[in-house]
Amino acid sequence: MSFPPCPQCNSEYVYEDQNNLVCPECAHEWDPNAVDTDDVINVKDANGTLLADGDKVTVAKDLKIKGSSQVIKIGTKAVIRRVLDKKDHELDCKVDGVGEMMVTAKFVKKA
Ligand SMILES: [Zn+2]
């Protein structure tokens, strides 16, 4: 039994979970029978620029960090680790001085 590599990170350690395939490295789950073109993630920044994994961005407005009094200041740099197929907090980012957090795409600008 062998499965195709993970479409997000190319991991070969994909395993099957019910009808889905699961990647243990980036936690991506997908239906191998789904049509590929339905799977395109269209996430845009504050200027309408498409964002992709690995893009460098800056924060476009002051962002409060949930559950803390810390604020990420406008202009803070971040790197997108992963773009997710969600309604908000689509970006799994590594933010300068803060660390990993989920950020909403429309609150950043591509650097
Ligand atoms: Zn993966």
mmCIF file of N, CA and C and ligand atoms in Angstrom:
data_model
loop_
_atom_site.group_PDB
_atom_site.id
_atom_site.type_symbol
_atom_site.label_atom_id
_atom_site.label_comp_id
_atom_site.label_asym_id
_atom_site.label_seq_id
_atom_site.Cartn_x
_atom_site.Cartn_y
_atom_site.Cartn_z
ATOM 1 N N MET A 1 0.844 -1.191 0.000
ATOM 2 C CA MET A 1 0.000 0.000 0.000
ATOM 3 C C MET A 1 0.879 1.241 0.000
ATOM 4 N N SER A 2 0.662 2.105 -0.971
ATOM 5 C CA SER A 2 1.363 3.374 -0.888
ATOM 6 C C SER A 2 0.415 4.476 -1.302
ATOM 7 N N PHE A 3 0.571 5.611 -0.670
ATOM 8 C CA PHE A 3 -0.311 6.743 -0.930
ATOM 9 C C PHE A 3 0.481 7.847 -1.607
ATOM 10 N N PRO A 4 -0.204 8.736 -2.315
ATOM 11 C CA PRO A 4 0.508 9.872 -2.914
ATOM 12 C C PRO A 4 1.048 10.765 -1.796
ATOM 13 N N PRO A 5 2.131 11.489 -2.060
ATOM 14 C CA PRO A 5 2.677 12.368 -1.030
ATOM 15 C C PRO A 5 1.704 13.486 -0.673
ATOM 16 N N CYS A 6 1.894 14.050 0.499
ATOM 17 C CA CYS A 6 1.040 15.141 0.967
ATOM 18 C C CYS A 6 1.092 16.305 -0.024
ATOM 19 N N PRO A 7 -0.067 16.805 -0.478
ATOM 20 C CA PRO A 7 -0.082 17.915 -1.447
ATOM 21 C C PRO A 7 0.403 19.228 -0.836
ATOM 22 N N GLN A 8 0.469 19.317 0.481
ATOM 23 C CA GLN A 8 0.899 20.570 1.098
ATOM 24 C C GLN A 8 2.387 20.582 1.407
ATOM 25 N N CYS A 9 2.931 19.480 1.896
ATOM 26 C CA CYS A 9 4.338 19.523 2.318
ATOM 27 C C CYS A 9 5.141 18.399 1.686
ATOM 28 N N ASN A 10 4.500 17.589 0.823
ATOM 29 C CA ASN A 10 5.210 16.526 0.135
ATOM 30 C C ASN A 10 5.706 15.398 1.020
ATOM 31 N N SER A 11 5.197 15.340 2.231
ATOM 32 C CA SER A 11 5.590 14.250 3.120
ATOM 33 C C SER A 11 5.190 12.908 2.521
ATOM 34 N N GLU A 12 6.040 11.898 2.714
ATOM 35 C CA GLU A 12 5.714 10.559 2.216
ATOM 36 C C GLU A 12 5.012 9.728 3.286
ATOM 37 N N TYR A 13 4.903 10.241 4.487
ATOM 38 C CA TYR A 13 4.382 9.433 5.591
ATOM 39 C C TYR A 13 2.876 9.569 5.757
ATOM 40 N N VAL A 14 2.211 9.578 4.611
ATOM 41 C CA VAL A 14 0.768 9.762 4.596
ATOM 42 C C VAL A 14 0.082 8.465 5.033
ATOM 43 N N TYR A 15 -0.977 8.577 5.800
ATOM 44 C CA TYR A 15 -1.731 7.380 6.145
ATOM 45 C C TYR A 15 -3.215 7.603 5.919
ATOM 46 N N GLU A 16 -3.943 6.503 5.914
ATOM 47 C CA GLU A 16 -5.355 6.566 5.607
ATOM 48 C C GLU A 16 -6.169 6.603 6.893
ATOM 49 N N ASP A 17 -7.181 7.474 6.934
ATOM 50 C CA ASP A 17 -8.075 7.555 8.083
ATOM 51 C C ASP A 17 -9.494 7.598 7.536
ATOM 52 N N GLN A 18 -10.205 6.512 7.658
ATOM 53 C CA GLN A 18 -11.515 6.351 7.035
ATOM 54 C C GLN A 18 -11.408 6.672 5.542
ATOM 55 N N ASN A 19 -12.132 7.690 5.051
ATOM 56 C CA ASN A 19 -12.070 7.976 3.609
ATOM 57 C C ASN A 19 -11.027 9.017 3.251
ATOM 58 N N ASN A 20 -10.370 9.556 4.259
ATOM 59 C CA ASN A 20 -9.399 10.614 3.997
ATOM 60 C C ASN A 20 -7.962 10.107 4.103
ATOM 61 N N LEU A 21 -7.080 10.860 3.491
ATOM 62 C CA LEU A 21 -5.657 10.646 3.735
ATOM 63 C C LEU A 21 -5.201 11.745 4.692
ATOM 64 N N VAL A 22 -4.273 11.403 5.553
ATOM 65 C CA VAL A 22 -3.820 12.322 6.587
ATOM 66 C C VAL A 22 -2.297 12.405 6.549
ATOM 67 N N CYS A 23 -1.785 13.631 6.668
ATOM 68 C CA CYS A 23 -0.344 13.830 6.717
ATOM 69 C C CYS A 23 0.081 14.065 8.173
ATOM 70 N N PRO A 24 0.965 13.234 8.709
ATOM 71 C CA PRO A 24 1.365 13.405 10.108
ATOM 72 C C PRO A 24 2.296 14.593 10.311
ATOM 73 N N GLU A 25 2.861 15.128 9.239
ATOM 74 C CA GLU A 25 3.859 16.188 9.406
ATOM 75 C C GLU A 25 3.236 17.569 9.454
ATOM 76 N N CYS A 26 2.222 17.822 8.609
ATOM 77 C CA CYS A 26 1.605 19.152 8.645
ATOM 78 C C CYS A 26 0.130 19.069 9.028
ATOM 79 N N ALA A 27 -0.347 17.859 9.341
ATOM 80 C CA ALA A 27 -1.723 17.654 9.799
ATOM 81 C C ALA A 27 -2.762 17.927 8.712
ATOM 82 N N HIS A 28 -2.320 18.008 7.463
ATOM 83 C CA HIS A 28 -3.262 18.192 6.359
ATOM 84 C C HIS A 28 -4.070 16.908 6.175
ATOM 85 N N GLU A 29 -5.375 17.088 5.955
ATOM 86 C CA GLU A 29 -6.258 15.962 5.679
ATOM 87 C C GLU A 29 -6.963 16.215 4.379
ATOM 88 N N TRP A 30 -7.073 15.229 3.552
ATOM 89 C CA TRP A 30 -7.781 15.462 2.308
ATOM 90 C C TRP A 30 -8.439 14.180 1.837
ATOM 91 N N ASP A 31 -9.404 14.367 0.948
ATOM 92 C CA ASP A 31 -10.111 13.248 0.355
ATOM 93 C C ASP A 31 -9.445 12.923 -0.972
ATOM 94 N N PRO A 32 -8.824 11.760 -1.093
ATOM 95 C CA PRO A 32 -8.079 11.444 -2.315
ATOM 96 C C PRO A 32 -8.977 11.350 -3.541
ATOM 97 N N ASN A 33 -10.284 11.216 -3.327
ATOM 98 C CA ASN A 33 -11.198 11.109 -4.460
ATOM 99 C C ASN A 33 -11.758 12.456 -4.897
ATOM 100 N N ALA A 34 -11.466 13.496 -4.126
ATOM 101 C CA ALA A 34 -11.977 14.820 -4.479
ATOM 102 C C ALA A 34 -11.250 15.335 -5.718
ATOM 103 N N VAL A 35 -11.965 16.162 -6.479
ATOM 104 C CA VAL A 35 -11.345 16.741 -7.665
ATOM 105 C C VAL A 35 -10.356 17.818 -7.237
ATOM 106 N N ASP A 36 -9.171 17.756 -7.784
ATOM 107 C CA ASP A 36 -8.087 18.655 -7.380
ATOM 108 C C ASP A 36 -8.429 20.129 -7.468
ATOM 109 N N THR A 37 -9.135 20.526 -8.531
ATOM 110 C CA THR A 37 -9.356 21.949 -8.754
ATOM 111 C C THR A 37 -10.275 22.558 -7.694
ATOM 112 N N ASP A 38 -11.031 21.712 -6.990
ATOM 113 C CA ASP A 38 -11.877 22.230 -5.917
ATOM 114 C C ASP A 38 -11.053 22.609 -4.693
ATOM 115 N N ASP A 39 -9.812 22.237 -4.731
ATOM 116 C CA ASP A 39 -8.980 22.293 -3.554
ATOM 117 C C ASP A 39 -8.111 23.543 -3.495
ATOM 118 N N VAL A 40 -8.219 24.396 -4.505
ATOM 119 C CA VAL A 40 -7.380 25.587 -4.531
ATOM 120 C C VAL A 40 -7.801 26.545 -3.430
ATOM 121 N N ILE A 41 -6.856 26.955 -2.659
ATOM 122 C CA ILE A 41 -7.146 27.884 -1.573
ATOM 123 C C ILE A 41 -6.854 29.294 -2.064
ATOM 124 N N ASN A 42 -7.872 30.132 -1.983
ATOM 125 C CA ASN A 42 -7.784 31.486 -2.499
ATOM 126 C C ASN A 42 -7.793 32.458 -1.332
ATOM 127 N N VAL A 43 -6.644 32.744 -0.796
ATOM 128 C CA VAL A 43 -6.580 33.626 0.362
ATOM 129 C C VAL A 43 -5.831 34.888 -0.029
ATOM 130 N N LYS A 44 -6.474 36.038 0.242
ATOM 131 C CA LYS A 44 -5.902 37.306 -0.192
ATOM 132 C C LYS A 44 -5.593 38.211 0.986
ATOM 133 N N ASP A 45 -4.567 39.042 0.814
ATOM 134 C CA ASP A 45 -4.186 39.975 1.867
ATOM 135 C C ASP A 45 -5.023 41.254 1.795
ATOM 136 N N ALA A 46 -4.630 42.259 2.581
ATOM 137 C CA ALA A 46 -5.392 43.512 2.659
ATOM 138 C C ALA A 46 -5.497 44.209 1.310
ATOM 139 N N ASN A 47 -4.543 43.962 0.413
ATOM 140 C CA ASN A 47 -4.545 44.599 -0.901
ATOM 141 C C ASN A 47 -5.134 43.704 -1.989
ATOM 142 N N GLY A 48 -5.618 42.531 -1.611
ATOM 143 C CA GLY A 48 -6.168 41.623 -2.601
ATOM 144 C C GLY A 48 -5.126 40.760 -3.298
ATOM 145 N N THR A 49 -3.903 40.750 -2.754
ATOM 146 C CA THR A 49 -2.842 39.925 -3.324
ATOM 147 C C THR A 49 -2.966 38.503 -2.792
ATOM 148 N N LEU A 50 -2.849 37.528 -3.687
ATOM 149 C CA LEU A 50 -2.937 36.133 -3.259
ATOM 150 C C LEU A 50 -1.752 35.773 -2.372
ATOM 151 N N LEU A 51 -2.022 35.034 -1.316
ATOM 152 C CA LEU A 51 -0.983 34.632 -0.381
ATOM 153 C C LEU A 51 -0.720 33.133 -0.514
ATOM 154 N N ALA A 52 0.540 32.761 -0.310
ATOM 155 C CA ALA A 52 0.917 31.358 -0.403
ATOM 156 C C ALA A 52 1.846 30.991 0.742
ATOM 157 N N ASP A 53 1.998 29.692 0.947
ATOM 158 C CA ASP A 53 2.914 29.210 1.979
ATOM 159 C C ASP A 53 4.297 29.811 1.751
ATOM 160 N N GLY A 54 4.922 30.290 2.812
ATOM 161 C CA GLY A 54 6.289 30.798 2.714
ATOM 162 C C GLY A 54 6.380 32.283 2.415
ATOM 163 N N ASP A 55 5.246 32.933 2.102
ATOM 164 C CA ASP A 55 5.278 34.367 1.824
ATOM 165 C C ASP A 55 5.645 35.148 3.085
ATOM 166 N N LYS A 56 6.400 36.236 2.870
ATOM 167 C CA LYS A 56 6.676 37.156 3.964
ATOM 168 C C LYS A 56 5.620 38.254 3.921
ATOM 169 N N VAL A 57 5.080 38.585 5.097
ATOM 170 C CA VAL A 57 4.041 39.608 5.174
ATOM 171 C C VAL A 57 4.354 40.563 6.325
ATOM 172 N N THR A 58 3.687 41.717 6.299
ATOM 173 C CA THR A 58 3.709 42.590 7.466
ATOM 174 C C THR A 58 2.273 42.786 7.943
ATOM 175 N N VAL A 59 2.136 43.009 9.236
ATOM 176 C CA VAL A 59 0.812 43.184 9.815
ATOM 177 C C VAL A 59 0.281 44.553 9.403
ATOM 178 N N ALA A 60 -0.965 44.600 8.921
ATOM 179 C CA ALA A 60 -1.527 45.825 8.342
ATOM 180 C C ALA A 60 -2.294 46.655 9.359
ATOM 181 N N LYS A 61 -2.546 46.130 10.537
ATOM 182 C CA LYS A 61 -3.190 46.899 11.611
ATOM 183 C C LYS A 61 -2.801 46.289 12.947
ATOM 184 N N ASP A 62 -2.933 47.066 14.013
ATOM 185 C CA ASP A 62 -2.641 46.516 15.330
ATOM 186 C C ASP A 62 -3.575 45.340 15.614
ATOM 187 N N LEU A 63 -3.005 44.223 16.031
ATOM 188 C CA LEU A 63 -3.811 43.035 16.298
ATOM 189 C C LEU A 63 -3.702 42.663 17.771
ATOM 190 N N LYS A 64 -4.839 42.501 18.408
ATOM 191 C CA LYS A 64 -4.837 42.007 19.788
ATOM 192 C C LYS A 64 -4.649 40.503 19.755
ATOM 193 N N ILE A 65 -3.856 40.015 20.664
ATOM 194 C CA ILE A 65 -3.693 38.570 20.771
ATOM 195 C C ILE A 65 -4.745 38.045 21.734
ATOM 196 N N LYS A 66 -5.526 37.098 21.228
ATOM 197 C CA LYS A 66 -6.621 36.536 22.013
ATOM 198 C C LYS A 66 -6.108 36.017 23.356
ATOM 199 N N GLY A 67 -6.793 36.349 24.408
ATOM 200 C CA GLY A 67 -6.454 35.824 25.721
ATOM 201 C C GLY A 67 -5.225 36.455 26.334
ATOM 202 N N SER A 68 -4.788 37.598 25.791
ATOM 203 C CA SER A 68 -3.627 38.259 26.363
ATOM 204 C C SER A 68 -3.769 39.743 26.137
ATOM 205 N N SER A 69 -2.984 40.544 26.864
ATOM 206 C CA SER A 69 -3.065 41.994 26.677
ATOM 207 C C SER A 69 -2.054 42.443 25.634
ATOM 208 N N GLN A 70 -1.300 41.505 25.095
ATOM 209 C CA GLN A 70 -0.274 41.817 24.106
ATOM 210 C C GLN A 70 -0.910 42.253 22.787
ATOM 211 N N VAL A 71 -0.275 43.205 22.128
ATOM 212 C CA VAL A 71 -0.751 43.660 20.833
ATOM 213 C C VAL A 71 0.372 43.501 19.819
ATOM 214 N N ILE A 72 0.025 42.983 18.646
ATOM 215 C CA ILE A 72 0.996 42.940 17.552
ATOM 216 C C ILE A 72 0.856 44.250 16.798
ATOM 217 N N LYS A 73 1.925 45.020 16.794
ATOM 218 C CA LYS A 73 1.878 46.355 16.191
ATOM 219 C C LYS A 73 1.850 46.283 14.673
ATOM 220 N N ILE A 74 1.172 47.265 14.096
ATOM 221 C CA ILE A 74 1.170 47.412 12.643
ATOM 222 C C ILE A 74 2.627 47.475 12.150
ATOM 223 N N GLY A 75 2.893 46.784 11.052
ATOM 224 C CA GLY A 75 4.246 46.771 10.490
ATOM 225 C C GLY A 75 5.109 45.617 10.962
ATOM 226 N N THR A 76 4.613 44.850 11.959
ATOM 227 C CA THR A 76 5.357 43.679 12.438
ATOM 228 C C THR A 76 5.496 42.661 11.311
ATOM 229 N N LYS A 77 6.695 42.096 11.196
ATOM 230 C CA LYS A 77 6.920 41.129 10.126
ATOM 231 C C LYS A 77 6.493 39.727 10.548
ATOM 232 N N ALA A 78 6.055 38.971 9.556
ATOM 233 C CA ALA A 78 5.674 37.583 9.815
ATOM 234 C C ALA A 78 5.956 36.755 8.567
ATOM 235 N N VAL A 79 6.106 35.457 8.763
ATOM 236 C CA VAL A 79 6.261 34.540 7.639
ATOM 237 C C VAL A 79 5.104 33.558 7.681
ATOM 238 N N ILE A 80 4.485 33.349 6.531
ATOM 239 C CA ILE A 80 3.369 32.404 6.478
ATOM 240 C C ILE A 80 3.922 30.989 6.400
ATOM 241 N N ARG A 81 3.603 30.201 7.386
ATOM 242 C CA ARG A 81 4.037 28.802 7.356
ATOM 243 C C ARG A 81 3.066 27.998 6.509
ATOM 244 N N ARG A 82 1.794 28.330 6.642
ATOM 245 C CA ARG A 82 0.793 27.580 5.901
ATOM 246 C C ARG A 82 -0.448 28.436 5.687
ATOM 247 N N VAL A 83 -1.040 28.351 4.510
ATOM 248 C CA VAL A 83 -2.331 28.984 4.248
ATOM 249 C C VAL A 83 -3.392 27.901 4.384
ATOM 250 N N LEU A 84 -4.394 28.173 5.207
ATOM 251 C CA LEU A 84 -5.407 27.165 5.483
ATOM 252 C C LEU A 84 -6.725 27.516 4.823
ATOM 253 N N ASP A 85 -7.524 26.509 4.575
ATOM 254 C CA ASP A 85 -8.817 26.686 3.937
ATOM 255 C C ASP A 85 -9.877 26.954 5.007
ATOM 256 N N LYS A 86 -9.869 28.190 5.519
ATOM 257 C CA LYS A 86 -10.793 28.556 6.587
ATOM 258 C C LYS A 86 -11.407 29.914 6.273
ATOM 259 N N LYS A 87 -12.438 30.299 7.056
ATOM 260 C CA LYS A 87 -13.096 31.575 6.811
ATOM 261 C C LYS A 87 -12.318 32.749 7.384
ATOM 262 N N ASP A 88 -11.678 32.562 8.531
ATOM 263 C CA ASP A 88 -10.790 33.592 9.060
ATOM 264 C C ASP A 88 -9.636 32.908 9.792
ATOM 265 N N HIS A 89 -8.677 33.721 10.201
ATOM 266 C CA HIS A 89 -7.446 33.147 10.761
ATOM 267 C C HIS A 89 -6.893 32.072 9.832
ATOM 268 N N GLU A 90 -6.830 32.422 8.532
ATOM 269 C CA GLU A 90 -6.418 31.445 7.516
ATOM 270 C C GLU A 90 -4.921 31.199 7.516
ATOM 271 N N LEU A 91 -4.179 32.115 8.145
ATOM 272 C CA LEU A 91 -2.728 32.042 8.013
ATOM 273 C C LEU A 91 -2.091 31.507 9.284
ATOM 274 N N ASP A 92 -1.352 30.418 9.119
ATOM 275 C CA ASP A 92 -0.544 29.897 10.203
ATOM 276 C C ASP A 92 0.810 30.589 10.069
ATOM 277 N N CYS A 93 1.046 31.597 10.914
ATOM 278 C CA CYS A 93 2.205 32.477 10.749
ATOM 279 C C CYS A 93 3.210 32.312 11.868
ATOM 280 N N LYS A 94 4.444 32.678 11.534
ATOM 281 C CA LYS A 94 5.438 32.880 12.577
ATOM 282 C C LYS A 94 5.666 34.385 12.618
ATOM 283 N N VAL A 95 5.237 35.001 13.721
ATOM 284 C CA VAL A 95 5.268 36.452 13.842
ATOM 285 C C VAL A 95 6.504 36.867 14.627
ATOM 286 N N ASP A 96 7.227 37.861 14.097
ATOM 287 C CA ASP A 96 8.421 38.385 14.761
ATOM 288 C C ASP A 96 8.122 38.797 16.191
ATOM 289 N N GLY A 97 8.866 38.283 17.141
ATOM 290 C CA GLY A 97 8.726 38.698 18.523
ATOM 291 C C GLY A 97 7.551 38.078 19.238
ATOM 292 N N VAL A 98 6.722 37.332 18.540
ATOM 293 C CA VAL A 98 5.540 36.729 19.153
ATOM 294 C C VAL A 98 5.593 35.215 19.050
ATOM 295 N N GLY A 99 5.918 34.734 17.863
ATOM 296 C CA GLY A 99 5.953 33.292 17.650
ATOM 297 C C GLY A 99 4.830 32.856 16.748
ATOM 298 N N GLU A 100 4.481 31.587 16.860
ATOM 299 C CA GLU A 100 3.487 31.046 15.954
ATOM 300 C C GLU A 100 2.093 31.456 16.388
ATOM 301 N N MET A 101 1.323 31.923 15.432
ATOM 302 C CA MET A 101 -0.081 32.186 15.717
ATOM 303 C C MET A 101 -0.884 32.213 14.426
ATOM 304 N N MET A 102 -2.206 32.114 14.579
ATOM 305 C CA MET A 102 -3.092 32.157 13.439
ATOM 306 C C MET A 102 -3.508 33.609 13.213
ATOM 307 N N VAL A 103 -3.406 34.052 11.965
ATOM 308 C CA VAL A 103 -3.701 35.445 11.634
ATOM 309 C C VAL A 103 -4.709 35.479 10.484
ATOM 310 N N THR A 104 -5.607 36.453 10.534
ATOM 311 C CA THR A 104 -6.575 36.628 9.456
ATOM 312 C C THR A 104 -5.902 37.316 8.270
ATOM 313 N N ALA A 105 -6.110 36.788 7.075
ATOM 314 C CA ALA A 105 -5.365 37.234 5.888
ATOM 315 C C ALA A 105 -5.559 38.720 5.595
ATOM 316 N N LYS A 106 -6.779 39.234 5.807
ATOM 317 C CA LYS A 106 -7.029 40.624 5.423
ATOM 318 C C LYS A 106 -6.348 41.614 6.360
ATOM 319 N N PHE A 107 -5.738 41.135 7.430
ATOM 320 C CA PHE A 107 -5.025 42.019 8.353
ATOM 321 C C PHE A 107 -3.523 42.045 8.078
ATOM 322 N N VAL A 108 -3.094 41.431 6.981
ATOM 323 C CA VAL A 108 -1.663 41.485 6.630
ATOM 324 C C VAL A 108 -1.506 41.995 5.201
ATOM 325 N N LYS A 109 -0.281 42.417 4.903
ATOM 326 C CA LYS A 109 0.082 42.790 3.535
ATOM 327 C C LYS A 109 1.305 41.998 3.149
ATOM 328 N N LYS A 110 1.306 41.521 1.909
ATOM 329 C CA LYS A 110 2.472 40.817 1.411
ATOM 330 C C LYS A 110 3.661 41.765 1.360
ATOM 331 N N ALA A 111 4.811 41.317 1.885
ATOM 332 C CA ALA A 111 5.990 42.189 1.951
ATOM 333 C C ALA A 111 6.701 42.229 0.598
HETATM 334 ZN ZN ZN B 1 1.873 17.439 4.910
#
